[in-house]
PDB file of C-alpha atoms in Angstrom:
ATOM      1  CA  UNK A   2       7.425   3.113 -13.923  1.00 45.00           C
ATOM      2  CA  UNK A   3       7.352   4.045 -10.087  1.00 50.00           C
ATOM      3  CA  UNK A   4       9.427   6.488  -8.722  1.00 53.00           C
ATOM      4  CA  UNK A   5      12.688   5.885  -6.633  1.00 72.00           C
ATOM      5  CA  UNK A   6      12.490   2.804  -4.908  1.00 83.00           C
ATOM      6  CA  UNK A   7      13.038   2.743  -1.258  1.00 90.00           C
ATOM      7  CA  UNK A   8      16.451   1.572  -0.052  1.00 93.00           C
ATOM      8  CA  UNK A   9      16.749  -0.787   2.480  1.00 95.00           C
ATOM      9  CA  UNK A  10      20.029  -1.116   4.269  1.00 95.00           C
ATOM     10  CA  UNK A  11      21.092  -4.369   5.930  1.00 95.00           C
ATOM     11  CA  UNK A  12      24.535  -6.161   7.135  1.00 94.00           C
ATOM     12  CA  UNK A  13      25.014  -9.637   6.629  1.00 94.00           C
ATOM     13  CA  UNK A  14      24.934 -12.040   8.976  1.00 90.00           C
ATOM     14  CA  UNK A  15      27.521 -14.331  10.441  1.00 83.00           C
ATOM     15  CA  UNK A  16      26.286 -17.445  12.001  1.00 73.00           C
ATOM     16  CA  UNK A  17      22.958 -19.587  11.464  1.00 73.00           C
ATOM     17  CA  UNK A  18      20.690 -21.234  13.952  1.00 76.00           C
ATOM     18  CA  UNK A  19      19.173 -19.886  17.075  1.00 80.00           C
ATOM     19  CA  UNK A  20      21.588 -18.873  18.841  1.00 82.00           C
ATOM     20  CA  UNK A  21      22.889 -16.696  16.302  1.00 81.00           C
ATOM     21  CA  UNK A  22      19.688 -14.986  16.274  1.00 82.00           C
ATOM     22  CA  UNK A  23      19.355 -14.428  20.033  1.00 85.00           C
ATOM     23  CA  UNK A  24      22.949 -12.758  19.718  1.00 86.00           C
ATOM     24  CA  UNK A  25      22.006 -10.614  17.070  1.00 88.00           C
ATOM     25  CA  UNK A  26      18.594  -9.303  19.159  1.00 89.00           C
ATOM     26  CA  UNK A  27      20.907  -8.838  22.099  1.00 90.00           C
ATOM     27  CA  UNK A  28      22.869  -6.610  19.620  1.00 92.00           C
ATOM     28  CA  UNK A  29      20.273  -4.468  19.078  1.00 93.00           C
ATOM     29  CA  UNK A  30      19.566  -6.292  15.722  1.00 94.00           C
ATOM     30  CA  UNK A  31      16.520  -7.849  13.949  1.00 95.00           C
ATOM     31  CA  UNK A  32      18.115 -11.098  12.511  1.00 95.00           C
ATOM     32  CA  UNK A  33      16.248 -11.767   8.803  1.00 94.00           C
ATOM     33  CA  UNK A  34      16.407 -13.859   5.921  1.00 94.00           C
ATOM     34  CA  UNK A  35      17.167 -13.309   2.412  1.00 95.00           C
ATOM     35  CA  UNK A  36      15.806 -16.070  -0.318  1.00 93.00           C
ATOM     36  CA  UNK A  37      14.320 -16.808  -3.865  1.00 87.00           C
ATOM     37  CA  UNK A  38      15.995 -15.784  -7.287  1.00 80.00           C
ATOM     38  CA  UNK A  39      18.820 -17.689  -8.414  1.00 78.00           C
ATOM     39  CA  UNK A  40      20.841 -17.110  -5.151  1.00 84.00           C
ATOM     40  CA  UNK A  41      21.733 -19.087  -2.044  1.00 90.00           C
ATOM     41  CA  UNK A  42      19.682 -17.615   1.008  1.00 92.00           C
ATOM     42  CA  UNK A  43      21.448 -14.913   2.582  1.00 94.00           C
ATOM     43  CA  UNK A  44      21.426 -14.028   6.357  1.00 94.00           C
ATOM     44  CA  UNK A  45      21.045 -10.924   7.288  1.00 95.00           C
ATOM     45  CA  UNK A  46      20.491  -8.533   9.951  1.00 95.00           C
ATOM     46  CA  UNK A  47      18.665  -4.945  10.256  1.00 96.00           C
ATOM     47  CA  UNK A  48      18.711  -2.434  13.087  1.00 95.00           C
ATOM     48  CA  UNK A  49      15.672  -2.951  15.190  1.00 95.00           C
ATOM     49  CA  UNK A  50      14.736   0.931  15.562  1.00 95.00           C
ATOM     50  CA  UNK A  51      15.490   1.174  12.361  1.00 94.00           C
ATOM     51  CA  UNK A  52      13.004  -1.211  11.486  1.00 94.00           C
ATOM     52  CA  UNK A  53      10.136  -0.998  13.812  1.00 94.00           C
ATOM     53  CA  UNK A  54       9.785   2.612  12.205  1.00 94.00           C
ATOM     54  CA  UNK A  55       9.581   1.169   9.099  1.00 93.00           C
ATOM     55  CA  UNK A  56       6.745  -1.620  10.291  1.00 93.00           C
ATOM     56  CA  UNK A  57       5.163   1.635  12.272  1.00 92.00           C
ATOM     57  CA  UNK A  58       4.948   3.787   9.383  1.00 89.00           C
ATOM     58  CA  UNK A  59       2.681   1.047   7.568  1.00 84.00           C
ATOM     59  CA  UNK A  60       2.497  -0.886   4.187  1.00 82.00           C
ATOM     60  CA  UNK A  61       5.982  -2.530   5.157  1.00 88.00           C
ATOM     61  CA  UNK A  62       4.985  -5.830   3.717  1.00 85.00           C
ATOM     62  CA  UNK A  63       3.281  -4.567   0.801  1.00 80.00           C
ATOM     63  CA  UNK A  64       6.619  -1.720  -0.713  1.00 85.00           C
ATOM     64  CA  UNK A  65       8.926  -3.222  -2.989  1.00 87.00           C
ATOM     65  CA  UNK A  66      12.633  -2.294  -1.516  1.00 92.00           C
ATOM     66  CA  UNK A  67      15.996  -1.954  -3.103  1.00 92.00           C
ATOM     67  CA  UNK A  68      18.203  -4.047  -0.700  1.00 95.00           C
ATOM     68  CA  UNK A  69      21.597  -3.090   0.117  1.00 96.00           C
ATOM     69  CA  UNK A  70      24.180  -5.562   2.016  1.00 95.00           C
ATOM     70  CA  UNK A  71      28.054  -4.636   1.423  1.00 93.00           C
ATOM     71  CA  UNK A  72      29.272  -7.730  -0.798  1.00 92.00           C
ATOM     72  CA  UNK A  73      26.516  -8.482  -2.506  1.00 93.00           C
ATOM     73  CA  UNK A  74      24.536  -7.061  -5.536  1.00 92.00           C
ATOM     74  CA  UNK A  75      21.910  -5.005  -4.654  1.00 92.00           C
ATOM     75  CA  UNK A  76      18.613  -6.742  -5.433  1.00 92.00           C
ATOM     76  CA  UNK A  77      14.497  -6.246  -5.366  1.00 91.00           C
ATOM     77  CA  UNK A  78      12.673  -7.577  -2.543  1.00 93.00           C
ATOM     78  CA  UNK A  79       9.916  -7.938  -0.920  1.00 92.00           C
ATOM     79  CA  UNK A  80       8.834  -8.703   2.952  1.00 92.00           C
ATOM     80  CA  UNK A  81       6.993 -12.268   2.986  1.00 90.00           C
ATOM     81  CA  UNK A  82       6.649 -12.299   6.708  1.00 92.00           C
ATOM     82  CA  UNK A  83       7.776 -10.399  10.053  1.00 94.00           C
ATOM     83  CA  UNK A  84       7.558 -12.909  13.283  1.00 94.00           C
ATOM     84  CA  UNK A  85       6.792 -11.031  16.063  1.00 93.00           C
ATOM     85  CA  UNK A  86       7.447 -11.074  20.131  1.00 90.00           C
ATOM     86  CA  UNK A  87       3.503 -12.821  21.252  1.00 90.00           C
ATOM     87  CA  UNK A  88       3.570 -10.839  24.261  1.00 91.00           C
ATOM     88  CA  UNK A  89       5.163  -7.279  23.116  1.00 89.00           C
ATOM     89  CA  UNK A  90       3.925  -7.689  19.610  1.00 91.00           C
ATOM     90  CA  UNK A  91       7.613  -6.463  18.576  1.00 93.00           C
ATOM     91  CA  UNK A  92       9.786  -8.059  15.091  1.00 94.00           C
ATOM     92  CA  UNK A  93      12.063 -10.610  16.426  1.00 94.00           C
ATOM     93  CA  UNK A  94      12.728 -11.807  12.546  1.00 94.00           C
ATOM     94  CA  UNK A  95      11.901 -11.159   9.288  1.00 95.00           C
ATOM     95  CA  UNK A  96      11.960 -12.940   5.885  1.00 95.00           C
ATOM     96  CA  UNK A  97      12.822 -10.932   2.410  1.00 95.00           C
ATOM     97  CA  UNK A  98      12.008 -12.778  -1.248  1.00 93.00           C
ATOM     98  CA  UNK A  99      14.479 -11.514  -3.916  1.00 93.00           C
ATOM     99  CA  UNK A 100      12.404 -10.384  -7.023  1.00 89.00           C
ATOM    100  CA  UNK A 101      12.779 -11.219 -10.630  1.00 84.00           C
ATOM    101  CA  UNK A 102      11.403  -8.411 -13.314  1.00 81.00           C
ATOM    102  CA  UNK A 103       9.123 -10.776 -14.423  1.00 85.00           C
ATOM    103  CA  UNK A 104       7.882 -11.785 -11.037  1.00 85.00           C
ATOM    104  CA  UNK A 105       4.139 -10.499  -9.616  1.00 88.00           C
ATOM    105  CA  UNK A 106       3.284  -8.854  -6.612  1.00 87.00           C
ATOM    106  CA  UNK A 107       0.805  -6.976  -4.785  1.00 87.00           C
ATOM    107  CA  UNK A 108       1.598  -3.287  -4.320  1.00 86.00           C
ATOM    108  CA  UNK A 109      -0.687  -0.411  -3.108  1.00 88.00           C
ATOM    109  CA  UNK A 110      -0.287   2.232  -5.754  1.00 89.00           C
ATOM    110  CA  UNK A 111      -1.166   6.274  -5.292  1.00 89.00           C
ATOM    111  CA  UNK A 112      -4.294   7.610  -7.087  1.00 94.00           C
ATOM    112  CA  UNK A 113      -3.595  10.937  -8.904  1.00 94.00           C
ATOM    113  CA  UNK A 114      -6.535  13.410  -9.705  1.00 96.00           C
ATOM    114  CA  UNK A 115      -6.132  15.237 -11.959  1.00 96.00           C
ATOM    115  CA  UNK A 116      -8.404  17.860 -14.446  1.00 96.00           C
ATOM    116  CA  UNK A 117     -10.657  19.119 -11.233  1.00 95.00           C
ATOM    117  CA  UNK A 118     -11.558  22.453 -13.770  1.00 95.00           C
ATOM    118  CA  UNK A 119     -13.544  20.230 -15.763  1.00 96.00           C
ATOM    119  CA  UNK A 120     -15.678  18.752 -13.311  1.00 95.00           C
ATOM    120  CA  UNK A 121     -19.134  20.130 -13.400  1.00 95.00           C
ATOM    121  CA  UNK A 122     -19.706  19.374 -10.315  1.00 94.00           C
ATOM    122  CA  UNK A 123     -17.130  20.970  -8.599  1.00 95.00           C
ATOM    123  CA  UNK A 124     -17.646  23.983 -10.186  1.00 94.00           C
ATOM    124  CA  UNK A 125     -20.740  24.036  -8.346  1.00 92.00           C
ATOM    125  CA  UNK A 126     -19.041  23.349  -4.914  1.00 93.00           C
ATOM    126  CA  UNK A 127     -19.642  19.805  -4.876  1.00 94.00           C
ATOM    127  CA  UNK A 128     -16.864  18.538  -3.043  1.00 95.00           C
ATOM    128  CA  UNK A 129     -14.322  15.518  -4.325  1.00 96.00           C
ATOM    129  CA  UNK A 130     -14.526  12.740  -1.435  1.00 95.00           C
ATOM    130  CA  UNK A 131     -11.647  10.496  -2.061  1.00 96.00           C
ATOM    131  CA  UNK A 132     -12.095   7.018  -0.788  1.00 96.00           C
ATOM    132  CA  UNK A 133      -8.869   5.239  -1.615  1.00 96.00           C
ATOM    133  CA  UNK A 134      -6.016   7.459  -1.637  1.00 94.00           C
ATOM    134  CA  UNK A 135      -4.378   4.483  -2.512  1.00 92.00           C
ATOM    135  CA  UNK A 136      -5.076   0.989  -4.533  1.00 94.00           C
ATOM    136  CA  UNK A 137      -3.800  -2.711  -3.951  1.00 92.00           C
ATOM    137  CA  UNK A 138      -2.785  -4.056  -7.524  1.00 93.00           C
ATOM    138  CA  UNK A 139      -1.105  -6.567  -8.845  1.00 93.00           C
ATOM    139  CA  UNK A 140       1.800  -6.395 -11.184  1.00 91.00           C
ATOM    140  CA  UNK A 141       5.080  -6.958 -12.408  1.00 88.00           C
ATOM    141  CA  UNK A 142       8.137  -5.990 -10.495  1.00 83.00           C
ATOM    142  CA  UNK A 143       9.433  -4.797 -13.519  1.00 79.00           C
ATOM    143  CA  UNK A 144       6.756  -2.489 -14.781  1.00 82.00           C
ATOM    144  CA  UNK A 145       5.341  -0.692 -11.752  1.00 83.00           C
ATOM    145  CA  UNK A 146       3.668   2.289 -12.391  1.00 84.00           C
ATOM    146  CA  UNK A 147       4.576   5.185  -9.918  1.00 82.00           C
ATOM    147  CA  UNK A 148       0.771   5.968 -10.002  1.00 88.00           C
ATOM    148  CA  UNK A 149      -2.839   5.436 -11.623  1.00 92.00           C
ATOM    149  CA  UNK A 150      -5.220   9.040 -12.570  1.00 95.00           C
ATOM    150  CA  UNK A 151      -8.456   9.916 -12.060  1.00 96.00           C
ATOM    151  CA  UNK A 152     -10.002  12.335 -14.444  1.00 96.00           C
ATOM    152  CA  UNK A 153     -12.651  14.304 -13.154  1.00 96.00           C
ATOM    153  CA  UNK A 154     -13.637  15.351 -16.637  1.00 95.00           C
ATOM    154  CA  UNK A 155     -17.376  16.290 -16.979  1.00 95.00           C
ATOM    155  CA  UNK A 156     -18.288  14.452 -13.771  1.00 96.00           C
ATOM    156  CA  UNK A 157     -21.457  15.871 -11.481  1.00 96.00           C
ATOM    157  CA  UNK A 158     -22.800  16.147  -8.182  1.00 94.00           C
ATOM    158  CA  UNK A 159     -23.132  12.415  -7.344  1.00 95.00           C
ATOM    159  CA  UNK A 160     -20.792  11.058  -9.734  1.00 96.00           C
ATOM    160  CA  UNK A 161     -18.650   8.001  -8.720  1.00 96.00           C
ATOM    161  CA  UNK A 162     -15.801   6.614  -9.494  1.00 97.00           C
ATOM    162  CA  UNK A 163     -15.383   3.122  -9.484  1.00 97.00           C
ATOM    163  CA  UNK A 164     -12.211   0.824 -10.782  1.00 96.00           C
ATOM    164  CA  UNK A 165     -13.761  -0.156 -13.675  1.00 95.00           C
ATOM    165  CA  UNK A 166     -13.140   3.155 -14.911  1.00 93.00           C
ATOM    166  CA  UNK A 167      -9.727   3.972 -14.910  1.00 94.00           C
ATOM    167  CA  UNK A 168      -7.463   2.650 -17.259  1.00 92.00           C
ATOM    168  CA  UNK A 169      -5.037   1.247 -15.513  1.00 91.00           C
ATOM    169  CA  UNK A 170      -1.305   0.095 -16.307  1.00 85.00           C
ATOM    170  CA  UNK A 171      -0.912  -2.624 -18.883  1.00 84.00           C
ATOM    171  CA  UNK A 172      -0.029  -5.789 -17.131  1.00 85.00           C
ATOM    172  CA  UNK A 173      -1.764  -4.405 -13.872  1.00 92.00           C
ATOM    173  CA  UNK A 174      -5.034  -5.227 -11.954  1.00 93.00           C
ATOM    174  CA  UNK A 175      -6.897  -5.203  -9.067  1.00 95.00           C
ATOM    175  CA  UNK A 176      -6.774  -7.602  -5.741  1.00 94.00           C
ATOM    176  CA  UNK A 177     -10.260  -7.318  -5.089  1.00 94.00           C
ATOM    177  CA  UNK A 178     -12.669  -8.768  -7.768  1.00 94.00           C
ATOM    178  CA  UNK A 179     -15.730  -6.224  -7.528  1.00 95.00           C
ATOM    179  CA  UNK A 180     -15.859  -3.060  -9.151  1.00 96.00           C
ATOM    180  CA  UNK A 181     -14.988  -1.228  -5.807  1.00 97.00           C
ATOM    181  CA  UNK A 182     -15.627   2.926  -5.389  1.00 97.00           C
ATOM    182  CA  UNK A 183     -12.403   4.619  -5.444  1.00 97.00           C
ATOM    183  CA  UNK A 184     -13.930   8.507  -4.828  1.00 97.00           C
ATOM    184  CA  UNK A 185     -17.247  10.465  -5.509  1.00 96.00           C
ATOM    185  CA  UNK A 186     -18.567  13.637  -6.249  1.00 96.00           C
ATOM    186  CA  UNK A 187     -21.111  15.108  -3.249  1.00 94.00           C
ATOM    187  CA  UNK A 188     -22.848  17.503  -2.981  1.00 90.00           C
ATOM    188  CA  UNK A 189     -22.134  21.318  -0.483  1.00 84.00           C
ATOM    189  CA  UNK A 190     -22.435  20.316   2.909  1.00 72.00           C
ATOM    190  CA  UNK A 191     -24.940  23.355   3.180  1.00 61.00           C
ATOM    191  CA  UNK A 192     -26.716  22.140   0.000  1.00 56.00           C
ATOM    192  CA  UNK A 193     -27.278  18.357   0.814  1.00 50.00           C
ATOM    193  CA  UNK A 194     -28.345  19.587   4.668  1.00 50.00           C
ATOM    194  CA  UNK A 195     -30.722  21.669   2.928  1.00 49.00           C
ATOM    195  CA  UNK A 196     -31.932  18.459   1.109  1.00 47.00           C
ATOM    196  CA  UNK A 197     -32.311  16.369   4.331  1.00 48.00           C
ATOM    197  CA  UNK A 198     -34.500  19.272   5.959  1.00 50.00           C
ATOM    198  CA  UNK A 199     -36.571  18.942   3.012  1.00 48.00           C
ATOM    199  CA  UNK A 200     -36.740  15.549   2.488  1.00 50.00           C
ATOM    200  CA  UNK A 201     -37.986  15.761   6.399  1.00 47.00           C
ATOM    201  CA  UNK A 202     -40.322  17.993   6.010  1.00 50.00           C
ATOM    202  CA  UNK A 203     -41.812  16.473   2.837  1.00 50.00           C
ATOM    203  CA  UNK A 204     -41.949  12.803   5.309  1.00 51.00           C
ATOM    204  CA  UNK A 205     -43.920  15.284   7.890  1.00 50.00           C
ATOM    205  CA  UNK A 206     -46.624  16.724   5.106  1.00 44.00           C
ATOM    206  CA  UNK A 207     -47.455  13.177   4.302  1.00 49.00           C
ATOM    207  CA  UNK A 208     -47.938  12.113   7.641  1.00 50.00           C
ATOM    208  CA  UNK A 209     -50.451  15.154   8.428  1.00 50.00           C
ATOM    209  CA  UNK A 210     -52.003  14.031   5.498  1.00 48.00           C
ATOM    210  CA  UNK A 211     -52.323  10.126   6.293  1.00 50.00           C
ATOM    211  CA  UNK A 212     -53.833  11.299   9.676  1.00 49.00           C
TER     212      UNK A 212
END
């Protein structure tokens, strides 16, 4: 299961319609919408610094949130959309989908590395490159793992990773259909400059030669 989920603190909202909105904004507010489940939509409102940190500190759309709003249950959501200001490019509203355990979503998850003794390869000074810190998947609100692993067990210099070999999460998998690289093995930076100087000088032998 993932770890804590993220709060996310709102106030209800009194009033519908436009001009509810606009008060709200000239409040200080970010008026927002709460719908799905087995619930009546729910108006709500968030603090607009509050939330344009969120939006600035990225992957707002894709965290799963604990909602809290005084009289009501707290509840899973997700963000489905932010509208934004088409000249400041700032949130003017946003719109939240309540979450059922058995519902799917797409949710970046952390990639943990783990056993780097047993690599081979980095025993030799290769160097882990890491080339998705994180990875979209899809699962069940219910069952989200906090993270996937990497072992580096017995891999070499130029040893990659791909998804296709991790075990991931039962219930889980990946957004993106091909078997994408999540991190590789490579070799010293002194070692593979080494290489290239060779490589170059083997191209210039040839050329004499050819001449």
């Amino acid at each position: 299961m993932a770890g804590e989920i993220p709060d996310l603190v709102a106030l209800e909202r009194t009033g519908t319609g436009k001009g509810a909105a606009r008060q709200a904004r000239r409040d200080g507010m970010v008026p927002g919408i709460v719908f799905g489940g087995d619930n009546d939509p729910l108006p709500i409102q968030i603090p607009f610094n509050k939330l344009l940190k969120m939006l600035k500190a990225g992957r707002f759309k894709s965290t799963l949130f604990n909602l809290k709003v005084e009289g009501h249950e707290d509840v899973r959501v997700i963000c489905r959309d932010v509208q934004r200001d088409v000249v400041k490019d700032l949130p003017t509203h946003l719109d939240l989908m309540r979450l059922r355990r058995t519902s799917r979503i797409k949710l970046f998850i952390h990639v943990d590395f783990v056993n780097h003794a047993a690599a081979p390869g980095l025993k030799k000074g290769g160097v882990l490159t890491v080339v998705r810190p994180e990875v979209e998947l899809e699962v069940t609100a219910g069952d989200i793992p906090e993270s996937i692993t990497v072992d580096l067990s017995g891999l070499n210099i130029g040893d990659v990773v791909t998804i296709s070999s991790v075990n991931l999460p039962a219930g889980a998998k990946p957004t993106i259909d091909r078997d994408f690289v999540i991190a590789n093995i490579s070799a010293p930076s002194g070692l593979a400059s080494s290489s290239d100087d060779e490589e170059a000088e083997g191209e210039e032998v040839e050329g004499d030669a050819e001449e």
